[in-house]
Short mmCIF file of C-alpha atoms and ligand atoms in Angstrom, two decimals:
data_model
loop_
_atom_site.label_atom_id
_atom_site.label_comp_id
_atom_site.label_asym_id
_atom_site.label_seq_id
_atom_site.Cartn_x
_atom_site.Cartn_y
_atom_site.Cartn_z
CA MET A 1033 0.00 0.00 0.00
CA SER A 1034 1.41 3.39 -0.92
CA SER A 1035 0.78 6.30 1.42
CA VAL A 1036 -0.11 9.53 -0.36
CA SER A 1037 -0.05 12.68 1.71
CA THR A 1038 -0.92 15.51 -0.73
CA HIS A 1039 -4.61 16.45 -0.63
CA MET A 1040 -6.41 15.51 -3.84
CA ASN A 1041 -9.94 15.99 -5.17
CA ILE A 1042 -11.25 12.88 -6.84
CA PRO A 1043 -14.70 12.87 -8.45
CA ILE A 1044 -16.97 9.84 -8.50
CA THR A 1045 -16.70 9.77 -12.30
CA LYS A 1046 -15.43 11.85 -15.18
CA PRO A 1047 -16.39 11.53 -18.83
CA MET A 1048 -13.53 11.20 -21.29
CA PHE A 1049 -13.80 13.73 -24.12
CA GLY A 1050 -11.14 14.90 -26.54
CA GLU A 1051 -10.70 16.89 -29.71
CA GLU A 1052 -12.60 14.19 -31.59
CA GLU A 1053 -15.85 14.91 -29.72
CA GLU A 1054 -15.29 18.68 -30.07
CA ARG A 1055 -14.72 18.37 -33.81
CA ALA A 1056 -17.74 16.10 -34.22
CA VAL A 1057 -20.08 18.59 -32.54
CA VAL A 1058 -18.73 21.54 -34.52
CA GLU A 1059 -19.10 19.58 -37.75
CA VAL A 1060 -22.78 18.92 -37.01
CA LEU A 1061 -23.37 22.58 -36.13
CA ARG A 1062 -21.82 23.63 -39.44
CA THR A 1063 -24.11 21.36 -41.46
CA GLY A 1064 -27.10 23.19 -39.99
CA TRP A 1065 -28.88 19.86 -39.32
CA VAL A 1066 -28.93 19.31 -35.58
CA VAL A 1067 -32.17 17.42 -34.93
CA GLN A 1068 -32.35 13.60 -35.25
CA GLY A 1069 -30.82 12.79 -38.63
CA PRO A 1070 -27.81 11.06 -40.20
CA LYS A 1071 -25.66 11.09 -37.04
CA VAL A 1072 -28.40 9.40 -35.03
CA ALA A 1073 -28.74 6.72 -37.73
CA ALA A 1074 -24.97 6.15 -37.73
CA PHE A 1075 -24.81 5.96 -33.93
CA GLU A 1076 -27.67 3.44 -33.91
CA ARG A 1077 -25.85 1.26 -36.45
CA LEU A 1078 -22.61 1.34 -34.44
CA VAL A 1079 -24.33 0.29 -31.21
CA ALA A 1080 -26.46 -2.39 -32.90
CA ASP A 1081 -23.38 -3.92 -34.55
CA TYR A 1082 -21.35 -3.77 -31.34
CA VAL A 1083 -24.05 -5.46 -29.27
CA GLY A 1084 -25.03 -7.84 -32.06
CA VAL A 1085 -28.74 -6.99 -32.35
CA PRO A 1086 -30.42 -6.13 -35.67
CA GLU A 1087 -32.35 -3.03 -34.57
CA ALA A 1088 -31.42 0.03 -32.50
CA VAL A 1089 -33.59 3.12 -31.97
CA ALA A 1090 -31.92 6.08 -30.26
CA THR A 1091 -33.95 8.07 -27.74
CA SER A 1092 -33.53 11.11 -25.52
CA SER A 1093 -32.70 8.91 -22.48
CA CYS A 1094 -32.88 5.39 -21.15
CA THR A 1095 -36.00 6.41 -19.25
CA THR A 1096 -37.81 7.31 -22.48
CA ALA A 1097 -36.51 4.13 -24.16
CA LEU A 1098 -37.92 2.04 -21.29
CA HIS A 1099 -41.25 3.84 -21.49
CA LEU A 1100 -41.40 3.18 -25.25
CA ALA A 1101 -40.52 -0.48 -24.70
CA LEU A 1102 -43.37 -0.93 -22.22
CA VAL A 1103 -45.88 0.85 -24.46
CA LEU A 1104 -44.77 -1.10 -27.54
CA LEU A 1105 -45.00 -4.41 -25.72
CA GLY A 1106 -48.57 -3.62 -24.77
CA ILE A 1107 -48.15 -2.88 -21.06
CA GLY A 1108 -50.86 -0.64 -19.61
CA ALA A 1109 -53.42 -0.07 -16.85
CA GLY A 1110 -54.27 -3.20 -14.90
CA ASP A 1111 -50.98 -4.95 -15.74
CA GLU A 1112 -48.16 -5.78 -13.35
CA VAL A 1113 -44.46 -5.53 -14.18
CA ILE A 1114 -41.90 -7.26 -11.98
CA ILE A 1115 -38.83 -5.17 -11.24
CA PRO A 1116 -36.14 -4.92 -8.59
CA SER A 1117 -36.42 -2.12 -6.05
CA PHE A 1118 -32.61 -1.97 -5.80
CA THR A 1119 -32.22 0.26 -8.86
CA PHE A 1120 -32.50 3.84 -10.03
CA ILE A 1121 -35.99 5.28 -9.61
CA ALA A 1122 -36.61 5.51 -13.37
CA THR A 1123 -37.04 1.71 -13.55
CA ALA A 1124 -40.22 2.00 -11.50
CA ASN A 1125 -41.37 5.40 -12.76
CA VAL A 1126 -41.69 4.16 -16.35
CA VAL A 1127 -44.04 1.39 -15.21
CA LEU A 1128 -46.26 3.97 -13.51
CA TYR A 1129 -46.20 6.18 -16.64
CA THR A 1130 -48.06 3.39 -18.47
CA GLY A 1131 -50.70 2.99 -15.76
CA ALA A 1132 -49.34 -0.46 -14.85
CA THR A 1133 -48.20 -1.45 -11.34
CA PRO A 1134 -44.56 -2.13 -10.45
CA VAL A 1135 -44.18 -5.29 -8.37
CA PHE A 1136 -40.93 -5.12 -6.43
CA VAL A 1137 -38.92 -8.31 -5.97
CA ASP A 1138 -35.84 -8.83 -3.83
CA ILE A 1139 -32.31 -9.27 -5.12
CA ASP A 1140 -29.71 -11.98 -4.82
CA PRO A 1141 -27.33 -10.90 -2.00
CA GLN A 1142 -24.23 -11.86 -3.99
CA THR A 1143 -24.99 -10.25 -7.35
CA ASP A 1144 -27.41 -7.47 -6.32
CA ASN A 1145 -29.57 -8.51 -9.31
CA LEU A 1146 -33.16 -9.82 -9.44
CA ASP A 1147 -33.61 -13.17 -7.73
CA PRO A 1148 -35.34 -15.46 -10.30
CA ASP A 1149 -37.07 -17.53 -7.57
CA GLY A 1150 -38.51 -14.36 -6.07
CA VAL A 1151 -39.70 -13.33 -9.54
CA GLU A 1152 -41.56 -16.60 -10.08
CA ALA A 1153 -43.18 -16.36 -6.66
CA ALA A 1154 -44.45 -12.83 -7.43
CA ILE A 1155 -46.24 -13.74 -10.68
CA THR A 1156 -50.03 -13.27 -10.70
CA SER A 1157 -52.67 -13.41 -13.43
CA ARG A 1158 -51.97 -9.70 -14.05
CA THR A 1159 -48.22 -10.03 -14.59
CA LYS A 1160 -47.22 -9.08 -18.14
CA ALA A 1161 -43.51 -8.39 -18.01
CA ILE A 1162 -40.28 -8.86 -16.12
CA MET A 1163 -37.84 -5.96 -16.22
CA PRO A 1164 -34.46 -7.10 -14.92
CA VAL A 1165 -31.75 -4.50 -14.38
CA HIS A 1166 -28.12 -5.35 -15.14
CA GLN A 1167 -27.20 -3.42 -12.04
CA ILE A 1168 -24.00 -1.39 -12.02
CA GLY A 1169 -22.97 -3.27 -15.18
CA LEU A 1170 -23.30 -6.90 -14.05
CA ALA A 1171 -25.65 -8.99 -16.20
CA ALA A 1172 -28.69 -10.40 -14.41
CA ASP A 1173 -29.29 -14.16 -14.48
CA MET A 1174 -30.96 -14.03 -17.90
CA ASP A 1175 -31.20 -17.79 -18.54
CA ARG A 1176 -33.25 -18.34 -15.42
CA LEU A 1177 -35.28 -15.14 -15.86
CA ASN A 1178 -36.07 -15.98 -19.50
CA ALA A 1179 -37.08 -19.48 -18.45
CA VAL A 1180 -39.50 -18.05 -15.86
CA ALA A 1181 -40.86 -15.64 -18.49
CA GLN A 1182 -41.39 -18.46 -20.97
CA ARG A 1183 -43.17 -20.67 -18.44
CA HIS A 1184 -45.64 -17.87 -17.72
CA GLY A 1185 -45.92 -16.22 -21.16
CA LEU A 1186 -44.30 -12.92 -20.08
CA VAL A 1187 -42.15 -10.46 -22.00
CA VAL A 1188 -38.68 -9.49 -20.78
CA ILE A 1189 -37.44 -5.90 -21.04
CA GLU A 1190 -33.83 -5.47 -19.98
CA ASP A 1191 -32.98 -2.26 -18.18
CA ALA A 1192 -29.36 -2.21 -19.31
CA ALA A 1193 -28.80 1.47 -18.51
CA PRO A 1194 -25.41 0.76 -16.88
CA ALA A 1195 -24.43 -2.27 -18.93
CA LEU A 1196 -23.16 -1.42 -22.41
CA GLY A 1197 -20.10 -3.65 -22.77
CA ALA A 1198 -21.13 -6.19 -20.13
CA THR A 1199 -21.50 -9.78 -21.32
CA TYR A 1200 -23.54 -12.77 -20.28
CA LYS A 1201 -22.25 -16.25 -21.13
CA GLY A 1202 -20.28 -14.94 -24.08
CA LYS A 1203 -23.05 -12.69 -25.47
CA ARG A 1204 -22.99 -8.95 -25.13
CA VAL A 1205 -25.81 -7.58 -23.00
CA GLY A 1206 -28.43 -6.09 -25.29
CA GLY A 1207 -30.20 -8.94 -27.01
CA LEU A 1208 -31.06 -11.28 -24.19
CA GLY A 1209 -34.75 -10.32 -23.78
CA ASN A 1210 -37.55 -8.98 -26.04
CA ALA A 1211 -36.13 -5.46 -25.82
CA THR A 1212 -33.17 -3.79 -24.11
CA CYS A 1213 -32.66 -0.16 -23.13
CA LEU A 1214 -29.30 1.58 -22.70
CA SER A 1215 -28.33 4.93 -21.20
CA PHE A 1216 -25.74 7.43 -22.41
CA HIS A 1217 -25.93 9.65 -19.33
CA PRO A 1218 -22.47 10.90 -18.20
CA ARG A 1219 -22.36 8.43 -15.30
CA LYS A 1220 -22.29 5.56 -17.82
CA VAL A 1221 -19.28 3.90 -19.48
CA ILE A 1222 -19.68 6.08 -22.57
CA THR A 1223 -21.83 9.17 -22.82
CA ALA A 1224 -23.55 11.29 -25.43
CA GLY A 1225 -24.28 13.99 -22.83
CA GLU A 1226 -27.77 12.51 -22.45
CA GLY A 1227 -29.43 9.79 -24.46
CA GLY A 1228 -30.71 6.28 -24.57
CA MET A 1229 -31.30 3.44 -26.99
CA PHE A 1230 -33.95 0.81 -27.53
CA LEU A 1231 -32.57 -2.45 -28.92
CA THR A 1232 -34.55 -5.38 -30.29
CA ALA A 1233 -34.39 -8.23 -32.77
CA ASP A 1234 -37.99 -7.50 -33.77
CA GLN A 1235 -38.03 -5.25 -36.83
CA ALA A 1236 -41.74 -4.41 -36.57
CA LEU A 1237 -41.28 -3.34 -32.95
CA ALA A 1238 -38.31 -1.16 -33.90
CA ASN A 1239 -40.27 0.47 -36.72
CA ARG A 1240 -43.09 1.32 -34.32
CA ALA A 1241 -40.53 2.68 -31.84
CA ARG A 1242 -39.17 4.98 -34.58
CA ILE A 1243 -42.64 6.37 -35.19
CA LEU A 1244 -43.61 6.74 -31.54
CA ARG A 1245 -40.38 8.50 -30.56
CA THR A 1246 -41.20 11.28 -33.01
CA HIS A 1247 -44.80 12.20 -32.13
CA GLY A 1248 -46.33 9.24 -33.99
CA MET A 1249 -45.48 10.97 -37.30
CA SER A 1250 -45.71 8.88 -40.46
CA LEU A 1251 -42.71 10.75 -42.00
CA SER A 1252 -39.57 11.88 -40.21
CA ASP A 1253 -38.15 15.42 -40.45
CA LEU A 1254 -35.36 14.09 -42.64
CA GLN A 1255 -37.74 12.27 -45.00
CA ARG A 1256 -39.73 15.47 -45.48
CA HIS A 1257 -36.53 17.47 -45.93
CA HIS A 1258 -35.34 15.16 -48.70
CA ALA A 1259 -38.75 14.78 -50.37
CA THR A 1260 -38.86 15.89 -54.01
CA SER A 1261 -42.63 16.32 -53.96
CA VAL A 1262 -44.84 17.77 -51.27
CA ALA A 1263 -45.04 15.33 -48.37
CA ILE A 1264 -47.65 15.78 -45.64
CA GLU A 1265 -47.21 13.65 -42.55
CA GLU A 1266 -50.02 11.89 -40.71
CA TYR A 1267 -50.42 10.77 -37.09
CA TYR A 1268 -51.95 7.36 -36.41
CA ASP A 1269 -50.77 6.84 -32.84
CA LEU A 1270 -50.27 8.73 -29.58
CA GLY A 1271 -46.58 9.57 -29.95
CA TYR A 1272 -43.93 11.33 -27.90
CA ASN A 1273 -40.94 13.53 -28.47
CA TYR A 1274 -38.29 11.05 -27.35
CA ARG A 1275 -35.76 11.91 -30.06
CA MET A 1276 -32.00 12.13 -29.69
CA SER A 1277 -30.38 15.10 -31.47
CA ASP A 1278 -27.61 14.74 -34.04
CA LEU A 1279 -25.37 16.77 -31.70
CA HIS A 1280 -25.68 14.11 -29.02
CA ALA A 1281 -25.29 11.29 -31.53
CA ALA A 1282 -22.11 12.85 -32.93
CA VAL A 1283 -20.59 12.67 -29.45
CA GLY A 1284 -21.90 9.12 -29.05
CA ILE A 1285 -20.23 8.01 -32.29
CA GLU A 1286 -16.83 9.26 -31.07
CA GLN A 1287 -17.39 7.63 -27.68
CA MET A 1288 -18.11 4.27 -29.34
CA LYS A 1289 -14.58 4.42 -30.77
CA ARG A 1290 -13.29 4.68 -27.20
CA LEU A 1291 -15.53 1.97 -25.75
CA ASP A 1292 -13.02 -0.91 -25.76
CA PHE A 1293 -10.41 1.30 -24.10
CA MET A 1294 -12.88 2.58 -21.50
CA LEU A 1295 -13.95 -0.98 -20.62
CA MET A 1296 -10.36 -2.17 -20.43
CA ARG A 1297 -9.36 0.69 -18.10
CA ARG A 1298 -12.40 0.15 -15.85
CA LYS A 1299 -11.53 -3.52 -15.61
CA GLN A 1300 -7.95 -2.69 -14.63
CA ILE A 1301 -9.08 -0.20 -12.00
CA ALA A 1302 -11.60 -2.70 -10.59
CA ALA A 1303 -8.89 -5.38 -10.45
CA ARG A 1304 -6.64 -3.06 -8.44
CA TYR A 1305 -9.50 -2.26 -6.02
CA HIS A 1306 -10.19 -6.02 -5.65
CA GLU A 1307 -6.55 -6.65 -4.85
CA ALA A 1308 -6.25 -3.74 -2.41
CA PHE A 1309 -9.39 -4.65 -0.44
CA ALA A 1310 -9.13 -8.45 -0.64
CA ASP A 1311 -8.11 -8.74 3.02
CA LEU A 1312 -10.65 -6.27 4.34
CA ASP A 1313 -13.06 -8.59 6.15
CA CYS A 1314 -15.61 -5.87 6.83
CA VAL A 1315 -16.22 -5.26 3.12
CA GLN A 1316 -17.99 -7.35 0.48
CA LEU A 1317 -16.49 -6.74 -2.96
CA PRO A 1318 -18.53 -6.68 -6.19
CA PHE A 1319 -19.46 -10.07 -7.58
CA SER A 1320 -17.52 -11.12 -10.65
CA SER A 1321 -17.61 -14.28 -12.69
CA CYS A 1322 -16.27 -15.47 -16.04
CA ASP A 1323 -19.88 -15.97 -17.18
CA GLN A 1324 -20.84 -12.37 -16.47
CA PRO A 1325 -17.92 -9.98 -17.06
CA HIS A 1326 -18.82 -6.61 -15.60
CA SER A 1327 -18.83 -3.26 -17.44
CA TYR A 1328 -17.88 -1.64 -14.11
CA GLN A 1329 -20.08 1.35 -14.71
CA SER A 1330 -19.48 1.77 -10.99
CA TYR A 1331 -17.41 0.00 -8.36
CA ILE A 1332 -19.75 -1.00 -5.55
CA ILE A 1333 -18.70 -2.25 -2.12
CA GLN A 1334 -20.92 -3.34 0.74
CA LEU A 1335 -20.00 -2.72 4.36
CA ARG A 1336 -20.62 -5.83 6.43
CA PRO A 1337 -22.20 -5.51 9.91
CA GLU A 1338 -18.73 -5.79 11.48
CA ALA A 1339 -17.55 -2.60 9.71
CA PRO A 1340 -16.19 -0.21 12.35
CA LYS A 1341 -18.35 2.73 11.21
CA PRO A 1342 -21.70 3.36 9.57
CA ARG A 1343 -21.64 3.98 5.83
CA GLU A 1344 -22.45 7.70 6.06
CA GLN A 1345 -19.47 8.24 8.36
CA VAL A 1346 -17.18 6.41 5.95
CA MET A 1347 -18.53 8.56 3.09
CA GLN A 1348 -18.09 11.74 5.16
CA GLU A 1349 -14.48 10.91 6.04
CA MET A 1350 -13.76 10.13 2.39
CA LEU A 1351 -15.35 13.45 1.37
CA GLU A 1352 -13.18 15.32 3.86
CA ALA A 1353 -10.15 13.59 2.35
CA GLY A 1354 -11.27 14.83 -1.09
CA VAL A 1355 -12.70 11.56 -2.40
CA ALA A 1356 -16.26 11.58 -3.74
CA THR A 1357 -18.31 8.47 -3.03
CA ARG A 1358 -22.03 7.84 -3.50
CA ARG A 1359 -24.52 5.62 -1.76
CA GLY A 1360 -24.60 2.30 -3.63
CA VAL A 1361 -28.05 1.97 -5.12
CA MET A 1362 -31.37 3.19 -3.77
CA ALA A 1363 -34.25 1.01 -2.62
CA ILE A 1364 -37.09 2.55 -4.60
CA HIS A 1365 -39.82 1.27 -2.26
CA LEU A 1366 -38.26 3.24 0.62
CA GLU A 1367 -38.30 6.59 -1.19
CA PRO A 1368 -41.15 8.80 0.09
CA TYR A 1369 -43.25 8.73 -3.09
CA TYR A 1370 -43.17 4.94 -3.36
CA ARG A 1371 -43.42 4.34 0.40
CA GLN A 1372 -46.67 6.23 0.35
CA ARG A 1373 -48.04 4.33 -2.68
CA PHE A 1374 -46.71 0.87 -1.77
CA PRO A 1375 -46.41 0.86 2.05
CA GLN A 1376 -46.67 -2.92 2.37
CA VAL A 1377 -43.48 -3.75 0.40
CA LYS A 1378 -40.72 -5.43 2.44
CA LEU A 1379 -37.51 -6.62 0.80
CA PRO A 1380 -34.91 -7.61 3.41
CA VAL A 1381 -31.90 -8.10 1.11
CA THR A 1382 -32.58 -4.88 -0.81
CA GLU A 1383 -33.06 -2.90 2.39
CA VAL A 1384 -29.73 -4.02 3.85
CA ALA A 1385 -27.90 -3.42 0.55
CA ALA A 1386 -29.42 0.04 0.15
CA GLN A 1387 -28.16 0.98 3.63
CA SER A 1388 -24.69 -0.49 3.40
CA THR A 1389 -23.40 -0.18 -0.18
CA LEU A 1390 -21.28 2.63 -1.52
CA LEU A 1391 -19.66 3.49 -4.82
CA LEU A 1392 -16.00 4.37 -5.20
CA PRO A 1393 -14.58 6.60 -7.95
CA ILE A 1394 -13.96 4.82 -11.24
CA TYR A 1395 -13.41 6.36 -14.67
CA ALA A 1396 -11.24 5.55 -17.65
CA THR A 1397 -8.88 8.50 -17.14
CA MET A 1398 -8.31 7.80 -13.44
CA THR A 1399 -4.56 7.81 -12.78
CA ASP A 1400 -2.73 5.27 -10.63
CA VAL A 1401 -1.89 8.07 -8.19
CA GLU A 1402 -5.58 8.99 -7.87
CA GLN A 1403 -6.56 5.37 -7.34
CA GLU A 1404 -3.88 4.78 -4.70
CA TYR A 1405 -5.14 7.88 -2.91
CA VAL A 1406 -8.69 6.46 -2.83
CA ILE A 1407 -7.43 3.08 -1.63
CA ASP A 1408 -5.21 4.62 1.01
CA HIS A 1409 -8.04 6.70 2.44
CA LEU A 1410 -10.61 3.91 2.41
CA LEU A 1411 -8.18 1.61 4.23
CA ARG A 1412 -7.39 4.33 6.76
CA THR A 1413 -11.10 5.00 7.33
CA LEU A 1414 -12.05 1.36 7.72
CA ARG A 1415 -9.07 0.40 9.84
CA ALA A 1416 -9.31 3.36 12.18
C1 PLP B 1138 -30.80 1.13 -13.85
C2 PLP B 1138 -31.14 2.44 -14.48
N1 PLP B 1138 -32.25 2.55 -15.23
C3 PLP B 1138 -32.59 3.70 -15.84
C4 PLP B 1138 -31.79 4.82 -15.72
C5 PLP B 1138 -32.21 6.09 -16.41
O1 PLP B 1138 -31.30 6.46 -17.40
P1 PLP B 1138 -31.39 7.90 -18.09
O2 PLP B 1138 -30.76 8.88 -17.17
O3 PLP B 1138 -30.62 7.76 -19.37
O4 PLP B 1138 -32.83 8.18 -18.33
C6 PLP B 1138 -30.62 4.77 -14.98
C7 PLP B 1138 -29.78 5.95 -14.83
O5 PLP B 1138 -28.91 6.05 -14.02
C8 PLP B 1138 -30.29 3.55 -14.33
O6 PLP B 1138 -29.18 3.42 -13.59
#
């Protein structure tokens, strides 16, 4: 262990942008075409090819992609959708947007992902979909979840917001259910500033997603722009404005070129954290397995009951040392809005994890000196 004495300020994450992203944005501005257009189409193709799914539809966020997925798969009032509570609040909000009811199921204590047995036990005659989250970038147990879905005739929508670049049994996350949604928010492995993507193997579903993301219009802006005779659009469906702009997509295209590097660096940083904390009995390290290589969107640790201090004190001491941490993942059912609507929900594993997990800084440009500083201060805090 190296001991670093100079005070540093280390953020929880930092996007990696260079001249390439700057040039790409300026180039789009100079063309005068900034709304969803050729850059969005090119970004969609890059992501679809990388993940290995035929269809990708870019959206303004993962939240809007998830909402589209639910609508397109016919989820609405009276239906139930099984989700984890140990996830970002958007996973549950999108279910409520459709009028359906989120049914919260507990997680596996090792992986922090949906427990397939709990999912099966929660199925009722109203259940229509399972929405697993590949939390923090670790693939959920898709074989078992898909098997449950098949036995009960349910659709599977993957909330893969943190998981671009994660794999499951040799397949990249993104085509393991009926539809998958990704996020390009700056906390993710790559970012477009904001943005999301809906992925599916079903061409008809993707075509409907393209129409619904742009107000339900029968012709896109670009189609009308290129039309050689007067083209009047029509609206057959209740649509939304869930478009991504070409400015965002231009950044996303450049970030895709960096994806392998970003994943490799995150893996290296995670390996160093694993090594540094391996002997720390009061900490549970993130689950990793050859079957489910992580994207390490975040590095999550869980303080065991024998930890010498409560999590908030550890976070406060790290903050005072100049190291940003964040609580691990929320328990949605404990947030005031959901507690009031779903007061009966009790999920023991989720509740412990939500109280005792925290995220450490991880980003592709993190230097060894920065990482040693984080390690040094966490060890000091937990050994004091
Ligand atoms: C699991 C999960 N789902 C959905 C979202 C929402 O993504 P976005 O910010 O792109 O809407 C996030 C964002 O952090 C997330 O972590």
